[in-house]
Coordinates of C-alpha atoms and ligand atoms in Angstrom, one line a residue:
M1 CA 2.8 -21.8 21.0
R2 CA 1.0 -21.7 18.1
K3 CA 3.9 -22.3 14.6
L4 CA 2.9 -20.6 11.4
W5 CA 3.4 -21.5 8.3
H6 CA 5.0 -20.9 4.3
F7 CA 2.3 -21.2 1.8
I8 CA 4.7 -22.8 -1.5
D9 CA 3.4 -25.4 -4.0
G10 CA -0.5 -25.2 -2.7
E11 CA 0.8 -26.7 0.4
Q12 CA 0.7 -25.1 3.6
V13 CA 4.8 -26.2 5.0
A14 CA 6.6 -25.9 7.5
G15 CA 9.9 -23.6 8.6
T16 CA 12.9 -24.9 8.4
S17 CA 15.6 -22.4 9.4
G18 CA 15.3 -22.4 12.5
R19 CA 14.8 -18.2 12.7
Y20 CA 10.6 -17.6 14.4
G21 CA 9.3 -13.7 15.0
V22 CA 7.1 -13.3 16.9
V23 CA 3.8 -13.1 16.3
Y24 CA 1.9 -10.5 18.8
D25 CA -2.2 -10.1 20.1
P26 CA -1.9 -6.0 20.7
M27 CA -4.6 -6.1 23.1
T28 CA -2.8 -8.0 25.4
G29 CA 0.8 -7.6 24.5
E30 CA 1.3 -11.4 24.4
A31 CA 2.7 -13.5 21.9
Q32 CA 0.1 -15.5 20.4
A33 CA 2.6 -17.2 17.5
K34 CA 5.5 -17.9 15.9
A35 CA 6.4 -17.0 12.2
P36 CA 9.3 -18.9 10.5
L37 CA 12.0 -16.3 8.8
A38 CA 12.2 -18.3 6.1
S39 CA 15.9 -19.2 5.1
A40 CA 17.0 -18.2 1.6
G41 CA 17.0 -22.1 0.0
E42 CA 13.5 -21.9 1.3
T43 CA 12.6 -18.8 -0.4
R44 CA 14.1 -20.0 -3.2
A45 CA 12.3 -22.8 -3.3
A46 CA 9.5 -20.5 -4.0
I47 CA 10.1 -19.0 -6.2
A48 CA 11.6 -21.9 -8.6
N49 CA 7.3 -23.4 -7.6
A50 CA 5.9 -19.8 -9.3
A51 CA 9.4 -20.3 -11.4
A52 CA 7.6 -23.5 -12.5
A53 CA 4.2 -23.1 -12.5
F54 CA 4.6 -19.8 -14.3
P55 CA 4.4 -21.1 -17.9
G56 CA 0.7 -23.2 -18.1
W57 CA -0.1 -19.7 -16.9
A58 CA 0.6 -18.1 -18.7
A59 CA -0.4 -20.2 -21.3
E60 CA -4.3 -19.9 -20.1
N61 CA -6.7 -17.8 -21.9
P62 CA -7.8 -14.1 -19.8
Q63 CA -11.0 -15.1 -19.9
K64 CA -10.3 -18.0 -18.2
R65 CA -7.3 -15.9 -15.7
A66 CA -10.5 -13.8 -14.5
R67 CA -13.2 -16.4 -14.0
V68 CA -10.6 -16.9 -11.3
M69 CA -10.4 -13.8 -10.3
F70 CA -14.5 -13.6 -10.0
R71 CA -13.9 -16.5 -7.8
F72 CA -12.3 -15.4 -4.9
K73 CA -13.6 -12.0 -5.1
A74 CA -17.0 -14.5 -4.1
L75 CA -14.3 -16.7 -1.8
V76 CA -12.8 -13.7 0.2
E77 CA -16.7 -11.8 0.6
E78 CA -18.0 -15.9 1.6
N79 CA -14.9 -15.5 4.8
M80 CA -15.4 -11.6 5.3
Q81 CA -16.0 -11.9 8.7
P82 CA -13.2 -14.8 9.7
L83 CA -10.6 -12.6 7.9
A84 CA -11.3 -9.6 9.4
E85 CA -11.1 -11.5 12.8
M86 CA -7.9 -12.6 11.7
L87 CA -6.8 -9.4 10.6
S88 CA -7.8 -7.5 14.2
R89 CA -6.3 -10.2 16.2
E90 CA -2.5 -9.5 14.2
H91 CA -2.6 -6.1 13.1
G92 CA -5.0 -4.2 16.3
K93 CA -6.6 -2.1 14.4
V94 CA -11.4 -2.5 15.6
I95 CA -13.0 -4.9 13.2
A96 CA -14.7 -2.1 11.1
D97 CA -11.5 -0.8 9.2
S98 CA -9.8 -5.2 8.6
I99 CA -12.9 -5.0 7.0
G100 CA -12.0 -1.8 4.8
D101 CA -8.9 -3.3 4.9
I102 CA -10.1 -6.1 2.8
Q103 CA -12.7 -4.3 0.7
R104 CA -10.1 -1.3 -1.1
G105 CA -8.1 -4.8 -1.7
L106 CA -10.8 -6.5 -2.9
E107 CA -11.5 -3.8 -5.2
V108 CA -8.6 -5.0 -7.5
I109 CA -9.5 -7.8 -7.6
E110 CA -13.0 -6.2 -8.9
F111 CA -10.8 -4.6 -11.4
A112 CA -8.5 -7.4 -12.5
C113 CA -11.8 -9.2 -13.6
G114 CA -11.9 -7.0 -16.3
I115 CA -7.7 -8.7 -17.7
P116 CA -9.5 -9.5 -21.0
H117 CA -10.0 -6.3 -21.5
L118 CA -7.8 -4.9 -19.8
Q119 CA -5.0 -6.8 -21.1
K120 CA -5.3 -6.3 -25.0
G121 CA -3.1 -5.1 -27.7
E122 CA -3.6 -2.8 -30.4
F123 CA -3.8 -3.6 -33.9
T124 CA -2.7 -1.3 -37.3
E125 CA -4.3 -2.5 -40.3
G126 CA -2.3 -1.5 -43.5
A127 CA 1.1 0.2 -42.2
G128 CA 2.7 -0.1 -45.5
P129 CA 1.7 -2.6 -48.7
G130 CA -0.1 -5.7 -47.6
I131 CA 1.5 -5.2 -43.3
D132 CA -0.2 -5.0 -40.7
M133 CA 1.2 -4.3 -36.7
Y134 CA 0.0 -5.1 -33.3
S135 CA 1.0 -5.4 -30.4
M136 CA 0.9 -7.6 -27.2
R137 CA 1.3 -7.5 -23.4
Q138 CA 2.7 -10.0 -22.4
P139 CA 3.3 -11.7 -18.6
L140 CA 6.6 -11.3 -16.7
G141 CA 7.2 -14.4 -15.0
V142 CA 7.4 -14.8 -11.5
C143 CA 6.4 -11.2 -9.4
A144 CA 7.1 -10.5 -5.7
G145 CA 5.9 -8.5 -3.0
I146 CA 7.2 -7.5 -0.2
T147 CA 4.4 -5.7 1.8
P148 CA 4.0 -3.7 5.1
F149 CA 2.0 -5.0 8.6
N150 CA -0.6 -2.2 7.9
F151 CA -2.6 -2.9 5.1
P152 CA -2.2 -7.3 5.3
A153 CA -4.7 -7.5 2.9
M154 CA -5.3 -4.4 1.0
I155 CA -1.9 -4.4 0.1
P156 CA -1.0 -8.3 -1.2
M157 CA -4.2 -8.1 -3.3
W158 CA -3.4 -4.4 -4.8
M159 CA 0.3 -6.5 -6.4
F160 CA -0.8 -9.8 -7.1
G161 CA -4.1 -9.3 -7.8
I162 CA -3.5 -8.0 -11.1
A163 CA -0.4 -9.9 -11.3
I164 CA -1.9 -13.6 -11.6
A165 CA -4.7 -11.8 -13.5
C166 CA -2.2 -11.0 -16.2
G167 CA -0.3 -14.2 -16.9
N168 CA 2.4 -14.1 -14.3
T169 CA 2.6 -15.8 -11.2
F170 CA 3.5 -14.5 -7.5
V171 CA 5.5 -14.9 -4.4
C172 CA 4.1 -12.5 -1.6
K173 CA 6.7 -12.0 1.4
P174 CA 4.2 -10.3 4.0
S175 CA 5.4 -9.0 7.0
E176 CA 6.1 -11.1 9.4
K177 CA 4.3 -9.2 11.8
D178 CA 0.5 -10.2 10.6
P179 CA 1.6 -12.6 8.6
S180 CA -2.1 -14.6 8.5
V181 CA -4.7 -13.0 6.4
P182 CA -1.9 -13.4 3.7
L183 CA -1.8 -17.1 4.2
R184 CA -5.7 -17.4 4.0
L185 CA -6.0 -15.6 0.8
A186 CA -3.4 -18.0 -0.7
E187 CA -5.4 -21.1 0.1
L188 CA -9.3 -18.6 -1.3
M189 CA -6.3 -18.6 -3.8
L190 CA -6.0 -21.8 -5.0
E191 CA -9.5 -22.6 -3.8
A192 CA -10.7 -19.7 -6.5
G193 CA -9.5 -22.4 -9.0
A194 CA -5.1 -20.7 -9.7
P195 CA -3.4 -23.3 -10.3
K196 CA -1.0 -24.6 -7.2
G197 CA 1.9 -22.7 -7.2
V198 CA 0.9 -19.6 -8.5
L199 CA 0.8 -17.6 -5.7
N200 CA 3.1 -18.7 -3.0
V201 CA 3.6 -16.9 0.3
V202 CA 6.7 -17.0 2.3
V203 CA 7.0 -15.6 5.4
G204 CA 10.2 -13.9 6.2
D205 CA 12.6 -10.9 6.8
K206 CA 16.0 -9.7 5.5
E207 CA 16.8 -13.0 4.2
S208 CA 14.0 -14.3 2.5
V209 CA 13.4 -10.0 0.7
D210 CA 17.4 -9.8 -0.2
T211 CA 16.8 -13.1 -1.8
I212 CA 13.7 -12.0 -3.9
L213 CA 15.9 -8.9 -5.1
T214 CA 18.8 -11.1 -6.1
D215 CA 17.7 -14.8 -7.4
P216 CA 17.4 -13.9 -11.6
H217 CA 13.3 -16.0 -11.8
V218 CA 12.3 -13.3 -10.2
E219 CA 11.4 -10.9 -13.1
A220 CA 9.9 -7.5 -10.9
V221 CA 9.0 -6.9 -7.6
S222 CA 6.4 -4.7 -5.7
F223 CA 7.0 -3.4 -2.6
V224 CA 5.8 -1.2 0.5
G225 CA 6.5 0.3 3.3
A226 CA 8.9 3.1 4.7
S227 CA 11.3 5.1 2.7
T228 CA 14.5 3.4 3.9
T229 CA 13.4 -0.1 3.4
A230 CA 11.7 1.3 -0.8
E231 CA 15.1 3.0 -1.1
Y232 CA 17.1 -0.5 -1.0
I233 CA 14.6 -2.4 -2.4
Y234 CA 14.1 0.0 -4.9
A235 CA 18.5 0.2 -5.2
T236 CA 19.1 -3.9 -5.1
A237 CA 16.0 -4.8 -7.2
A238 CA 17.1 -2.6 -10.4
A239 CA 20.9 -3.2 -9.7
N240 CA 19.9 -7.1 -10.2
G241 CA 17.8 -6.0 -14.2
K242 CA 14.4 -6.0 -12.3
R243 CA 11.4 -4.2 -13.2
V244 CA 11.1 -2.2 -9.7
Q245 CA 8.3 -0.4 -7.9
A246 CA 8.6 0.4 -4.2
M247 CA 6.5 3.0 -2.1
G248 CA 7.3 4.5 0.8
G249 CA 6.9 6.5 4.4
A250 CA 4.5 9.8 4.2
K251 CA 3.5 12.8 6.0
N252 CA 0.5 13.7 5.1
H253 CA -0.6 17.6 5.4
M254 CA -4.5 19.3 5.4
I255 CA -4.9 22.6 4.4
I256 CA -7.3 24.3 6.3
M257 CA -8.1 27.3 4.8
P258 CA -10.6 30.6 6.8
D259 CA -13.5 29.5 5.0
A260 CA -13.5 26.0 5.9
D261 CA -16.1 24.7 7.6
L262 CA -15.0 23.6 10.5
D263 CA -17.2 21.2 11.8
Q264 CA -16.8 19.5 8.9
V265 CA -12.4 19.8 9.3
C266 CA -12.8 18.5 12.6
D267 CA -14.9 15.5 11.4
A268 CA -12.4 14.2 8.8
L269 CA -9.1 14.6 11.1
V270 CA -10.1 12.7 13.8
G271 CA -11.1 10.3 11.6
S272 CA -7.8 10.3 9.2
A273 CA -5.4 11.2 12.2
Y274 CA -6.2 8.9 14.5
G275 CA -8.2 6.2 12.8
S276 CA -6.6 2.7 12.4
A277 CA -4.5 4.1 15.6
G278 CA -2.4 6.8 12.7
E279 CA -1.0 3.5 10.8
R280 CA -2.2 3.9 7.9
C281 CA 0.4 5.7 4.8
M282 CA -2.5 8.2 3.6
A283 CA -3.6 9.1 7.4
I284 CA -3.4 13.3 8.0
S285 CA -0.9 13.6 10.2
V286 CA 0.0 17.2 9.5
A287 CA -3.0 19.8 9.8
V288 CA -2.5 23.6 8.8
P289 CA -4.2 26.1 9.4
V290 CA -4.2 28.9 7.7
G291 CA -4.4 32.5 9.4
Q292 CA -4.3 32.8 13.5
T293 CA -7.8 33.8 13.7
T294 CA -8.4 29.5 11.4
G295 CA -5.6 27.9 14.4
D296 CA -6.7 29.4 17.6
A297 CA -11.0 28.2 16.3
L298 CA -9.6 24.3 15.4
I299 CA -7.7 24.5 18.6
E300 CA -11.0 25.1 20.4
K301 CA -12.9 22.8 18.8
L302 CA -10.4 19.5 17.8
A303 CA -8.4 19.2 21.2
P304 CA -12.3 18.1 23.4
R305 CA -12.7 15.9 20.1
V306 CA -9.1 14.0 20.9
E307 CA -9.6 13.4 24.7
A308 CA -13.2 12.2 23.5
L309 CA -11.0 9.4 20.7
K310 CA -12.6 6.1 22.6
V311 CA -9.6 3.5 22.5
G312 CA -10.5 0.1 23.3
L313 CA -10.2 -3.3 22.4
S314 CA -9.6 -4.5 18.1
T315 CA -13.4 -6.2 19.0
D316 CA -15.3 -3.5 21.2
A317 CA -18.1 -1.8 17.9
E318 CA -17.6 0.7 19.5
A319 CA -13.8 2.0 20.1
D320 CA -12.7 4.7 17.4
Y321 CA -9.0 2.4 17.4
G322 CA -7.3 -0.5 18.9
P323 CA -4.1 -0.8 19.7
M324 CA -0.2 -0.7 17.2
V325 CA 0.7 -3.6 16.2
T326 CA 3.8 -3.9 18.8
G327 CA 5.7 -2.3 21.3
E328 CA 7.8 -2.4 20.2
H329 CA 5.8 0.2 17.6
L330 CA 4.0 1.6 20.3
A331 CA 7.7 3.2 21.8
K332 CA 8.4 4.5 19.3
V333 CA 6.0 6.3 18.8
R334 CA 6.1 7.7 22.5
A335 CA 9.7 8.8 22.4
C336 CA 8.6 10.5 19.3
V337 CA 6.0 13.0 20.7
D338 CA 8.4 12.9 23.8
N339 CA 11.2 14.9 21.5
G340 CA 8.2 17.1 20.5
V341 CA 7.6 18.0 23.9
E342 CA 12.0 19.0 24.3
E343 CA 11.7 20.4 21.2
G344 CA 9.5 23.6 22.6
A345 CA 5.9 21.7 20.4
D346 CA 2.6 22.7 22.8
L347 CA 1.4 18.8 23.7
V348 CA -2.1 20.2 23.8
V349 CA -3.5 16.9 24.5
D350 CA -1.2 14.3 26.2
G351 CA -2.4 10.6 25.6
R352 CA 0.5 8.9 26.0
G353 CA -0.4 7.9 29.8
F354 CA -3.6 5.7 28.9
T355 CA -3.7 2.4 29.3
L356 CA -6.7 0.6 28.4
Q357 CA -8.4 -1.6 32.0
G358 CA -7.6 -5.6 32.5
Y359 CA -5.2 -5.0 29.7
E360 CA -2.5 -3.0 30.9
K361 CA 0.1 -4.7 28.8
G362 CA -1.7 -4.1 25.4
F363 CA 0.1 -2.0 23.1
F364 CA -2.2 0.7 23.4
M365 CA -2.0 4.6 23.5
G366 CA -4.4 7.4 23.6
G367 CA -4.6 10.6 20.6
C368 CA -1.5 13.2 20.9
L369 CA -2.4 16.9 19.3
F370 CA 0.5 19.2 19.1
D371 CA 0.0 22.8 18.4
H372 CA 2.2 25.4 17.1
V373 CA 5.0 23.1 15.3
T374 CA 7.9 24.1 13.7
P375 CA 8.9 22.3 10.1
E376 CA 12.8 22.5 12.0
M377 CA 11.3 19.7 14.5
S378 CA 11.4 16.1 14.7
I379 CA 7.4 15.5 14.7
Y380 CA 7.2 17.5 11.3
T381 CA 10.1 16.6 9.5
D382 CA 9.8 12.2 10.1
E383 CA 6.9 10.4 10.1
I384 CA 5.2 8.9 13.3
F385 CA 2.9 6.6 12.7
G386 CA 0.7 6.1 15.7
P387 CA -2.7 8.6 17.1
V388 CA 0.0 12.6 16.5
L389 CA -1.4 15.5 15.0
S390 CA 0.2 18.2 14.7
V391 CA -0.3 21.5 13.8
V392 CA 1.9 23.4 12.3
R393 CA 0.2 27.4 11.8
A394 CA 0.0 29.1 8.0
D395 CA 0.0 33.0 7.7
D396 CA -1.0 32.8 4.1
F397 CA -2.6 30.5 1.5
E398 CA 1.5 30.4 -0.3
A399 CA 3.3 29.4 2.7
A400 CA 0.8 26.9 3.6
L401 CA 1.5 25.2 0.0
R402 CA 4.9 25.2 0.4
L403 CA 4.5 22.7 3.9
P404 CA 3.6 20.1 1.7
S405 CA 5.3 20.9 -1.6
E406 CA 8.8 21.3 0.4
H407 CA 8.2 18.2 2.4
Q408 CA 10.7 14.7 1.7
Y409 CA 7.5 12.7 1.0
G410 CA 4.4 13.3 -1.7
N411 CA 2.2 11.0 -0.8
G412 CA -1.0 12.4 0.1
V413 CA -2.6 16.1 0.4
S414 CA -5.7 17.9 1.2
I415 CA -7.1 21.0 1.8
F416 CA -10.9 22.2 2.9
T417 CA -11.9 25.0 1.6
R418 CA -15.4 26.2 0.1
D419 CA -13.2 28.4 -2.2
G420 CA -13.0 26.4 -5.9
D421 CA -10.6 28.9 -7.1
A422 CA -7.8 27.9 -4.0
A423 CA -8.8 24.4 -4.4
R424 CA -8.2 24.5 -8.1
E425 CA -4.9 26.6 -8.1
F426 CA -3.5 24.0 -4.8
A427 CA -4.7 20.8 -6.4
S428 CA -2.3 22.4 -9.5
R429 CA 0.7 23.5 -8.0
V430 CA 1.3 21.3 -5.0
Q431 CA 3.7 18.8 -5.2
V432 CA 2.2 15.6 -3.8
G433 CA 1.1 12.7 -5.7
M434 CA -2.2 11.7 -4.9
V435 CA -4.6 15.0 -3.2
G436 CA -7.7 15.4 -1.9
I437 CA -10.7 18.6 -1.9
N438 CA -12.9 18.2 1.3
V439 CA -11.5 15.0 1.1
P440 CA -9.2 13.9 4.1
I441 CA -7.8 10.7 2.7
P442 CA -7.7 10.7 -0.7
V443 CA -7.1 7.0 -1.8
P444 CA -7.1 7.1 -5.4
L445 CA -10.4 3.7 -6.5
A446 CA -8.8 0.2 -8.3
Y447 CA -9.5 1.5 -11.3
H448 CA -7.5 4.7 -10.9
T449 CA -3.8 4.4 -9.4
F450 CA -1.9 4.6 -5.9
G451 CA 1.4 5.9 -6.1
G452 CA 3.0 9.2 -3.9
W453 CA 5.9 11.8 -5.1
K454 CA 9.8 12.5 -3.7
R455 CA 10.5 10.2 -0.9
S456 CA 6.9 8.5 -1.0
A457 CA 7.6 5.9 -3.5
F458 CA 10.7 5.2 -5.5
G459 CA 9.9 3.6 -9.0
D460 CA 7.7 5.8 -11.8
T461 CA 5.2 3.3 -11.7
N462 CA 2.2 3.3 -9.5
Q463 CA 0.2 0.6 -7.9
H464 CA -3.0 -1.0 -9.4
G465 CA -5.5 0.4 -11.9
A466 CA -3.6 0.2 -15.8
E467 CA -0.3 1.7 -14.6
G468 CA -0.7 -1.9 -12.9
V469 CA -1.2 -3.8 -16.1
K470 CA 1.5 -2.1 -17.4
F471 CA 3.6 -2.9 -14.4
Y472 CA 3.0 -7.1 -14.3
T473 CA 2.9 -6.7 -18.0
K474 CA 6.3 -6.1 -21.2
I475 CA 5.1 -5.6 -25.0
K476 CA 5.9 -7.1 -28.0
T477 CA 5.0 -5.1 -30.9
V478 CA 4.9 -7.9 -34.4
T479 CA 5.3 -5.9 -38.1
S480 CA 3.8 -8.5 -40.8
R481 CA 4.0 -8.5 -44.0
W482 CA 2.5 -11.2 -46.1
P483 CA 3.2 -10.0 -50.2
E484 CA 1.2 -11.4 -52.5
A485 CA 2.8 -14.6 -54.1
D486 CA 4.3 -12.6 -57.4
M487 CA 5.1 -9.5 -56.4
R488 CA 9.3 -9.3 -56.1
S489 CA 10.7 -6.9 -52.9
G490 CA 14.7 -7.2 -53.6
A491 CA 17.1 -6.0 -51.2
D492 CA 16.6 -2.7 -50.2
F493 CA 19.8 -1.5 -47.8
T494 CA 17.9 1.5 -46.6
I495 CA 15.9 1.8 -42.7
P496 CA 12.5 1.2 -44.2
T497 CA 10.0 3.9 -44.5
M498 CA 6.3 3.4 -44.6
K499 CA 5.2 5.9 -47.3
Ligands
NAD1 P1 9.0 -1.5 6.4 O1 9.5 -1.1 5.7 O2 9.2 -1.8 7.7 O3 8.7 -3.4 6.6 C1 7.8 -3.7 4.6 C2 8.4 -5.5 4.1 O4 10.0 -4.7 3.8 C3 8.3 -6.0 5.5 O5 7.7 -7.4 4.4 C4 9.4 -6.4 6.2 O6 9.2 -7.6 6.7 C5 10.4 -6.0 4.6 N1 11.6 -5.4 5.5 C6 11.6 -4.4 6.4 N2 13.1 -4.2 6.9 C7 14.0 -5.0 6.1 C8 15.2 -4.4 5.4 N3 16.0 -3.5 6.3 N4 16.0 -5.0 4.3 C9 14.6 -5.8 3.6 N5 13.5 -6.3 3.8 C10 13.2 -5.2 4.6 O7 7.3 -1.1 7.2 P2 6.4 -1.4 8.0 O8 6.6 -1.0 9.0 O9 5.5 -2.8 7.8 O10 5.1 -0.3 7.7 C11 5.1 0.5 8.0 C12 5.6 1.3 6.7 O11 4.7 1.5 5.1 C13 5.7 3.2 7.1 O12 6.6 3.8 6.3 C14 4.5 3.6 5.7 O13 4.2 5.1 5.2 C15 4.3 2.9 4.7 N6 3.8 2.3 3.3 C16 3.5 3.3 2.7 C17 2.0 2.9 2.0 C18 2.2 3.6 0.3 O14 2.1 3.7 -0.2 N7 3.3 4.7 0.3 C19 1.2 1.9 3.0 C20 1.7 1.3 3.7 C21 2.8 1.5 4.5

């Protein structure tokens, strides 16, 4: 079977640990490649390589670093179709969605092209007699990114795009389930002019992650994945003195006010709950109609739309969504639906039995729709990460507002209404990090920042935008004094003040 590799010092490097993970073809259910699982030693070697590349890269002027980003963007655009096909083949999402995955990552690269401006410090002339004060933002050193399976292009680019533009070197540890696109992106970065060692990719599992979290050369760790992993990454990296930002899971609600346009709501819900088979951290997984009449009307309109979803091959341009990433994940999602039925929720549309003709072993699942879900049920409290939508009915606006605000996760939330006052009140009071008003997937653009609240994010800096630049740089403030030659100062033993 085809074996994948690591990408270290500008070269494809075969794994030597003797341990491999399986990369499946989600459409057929068969293994398509073996992913090397890096040992601690292989991971340390990649980190050491990035550390050796750091001084040279950090010394490049920011416009040269920006030019590499411009070339990288152009190269990814030229390679869009093959990259998207590669992504779909391992992840299972349809090609249009893979293009979206790459495009959203490229938007962060576009943002990083502005690094000469973004990384500028501040200057105060004449802070005191003969005294000027200025600050600079310097790179940290080796930064690492540990990324999930569900956005194998966008999330690595969120991280290494800004880290590298700021003058850091980077070790990416992508998901072992679909590592080919991050490996290819590292080749394109080299082709774009980033020196060898500036971007290394190590394919691995917990062993290589634990090495990253404890290696003294690693200055900062960015993570995106499940909340249990995020919490562990945050605690371990912080205990080892590293900067850390760790994004976790989600349970994103959509509040549907009685005045909302239900056709628009249904369009938004089918796209955001079932697109990419629900394997998106910003997928809407809970719909909250306000009032029983709204709830009944919603189910009446939505159920046939869910039944009509076209589940198909990733390569089928007509398919609404493709297979799930692995058989293990499919089994987990099916078990969540079984639990919902056992707990007494009303399974209005049951997609558990779906198979695609000719691809019976593929990891496909039909859309599921639950009604009368209550906040104690596990299908409400836990992230499912599959094509499953739960309807939780709320009696009024206040009850609807409490649901996402009191949930353990606080990634995204959305309200559909024609009432500006209600929308404004909701956006102000809801305890969630990213809010959509008549927008179902409120993912901020690259020049804003991405991050949830509560158990959806550990650490206090968001991804990309100005916060990304802040995360990947440290500030140094210089106070300089050039006294006139004939000025005598003498010793002063009080704390300096500048009147
Ligand atoms: P995951 O936590 O299983 O894996 C993420 C990364 O952590 C992978 O690289 C994996 O190899 C590594 N990892 C897994 N278990 C580990 C352990 N015990 N110790 C050390 N490293 C470990 O997540 P996933 O299944 O790949 O991705 C899906 C999850 O990611 C969902 O919960 C989803 O909500 C979340 N996600 C969140 C965001 C966000 O921005 N908040 C974005 C995308 C995905």
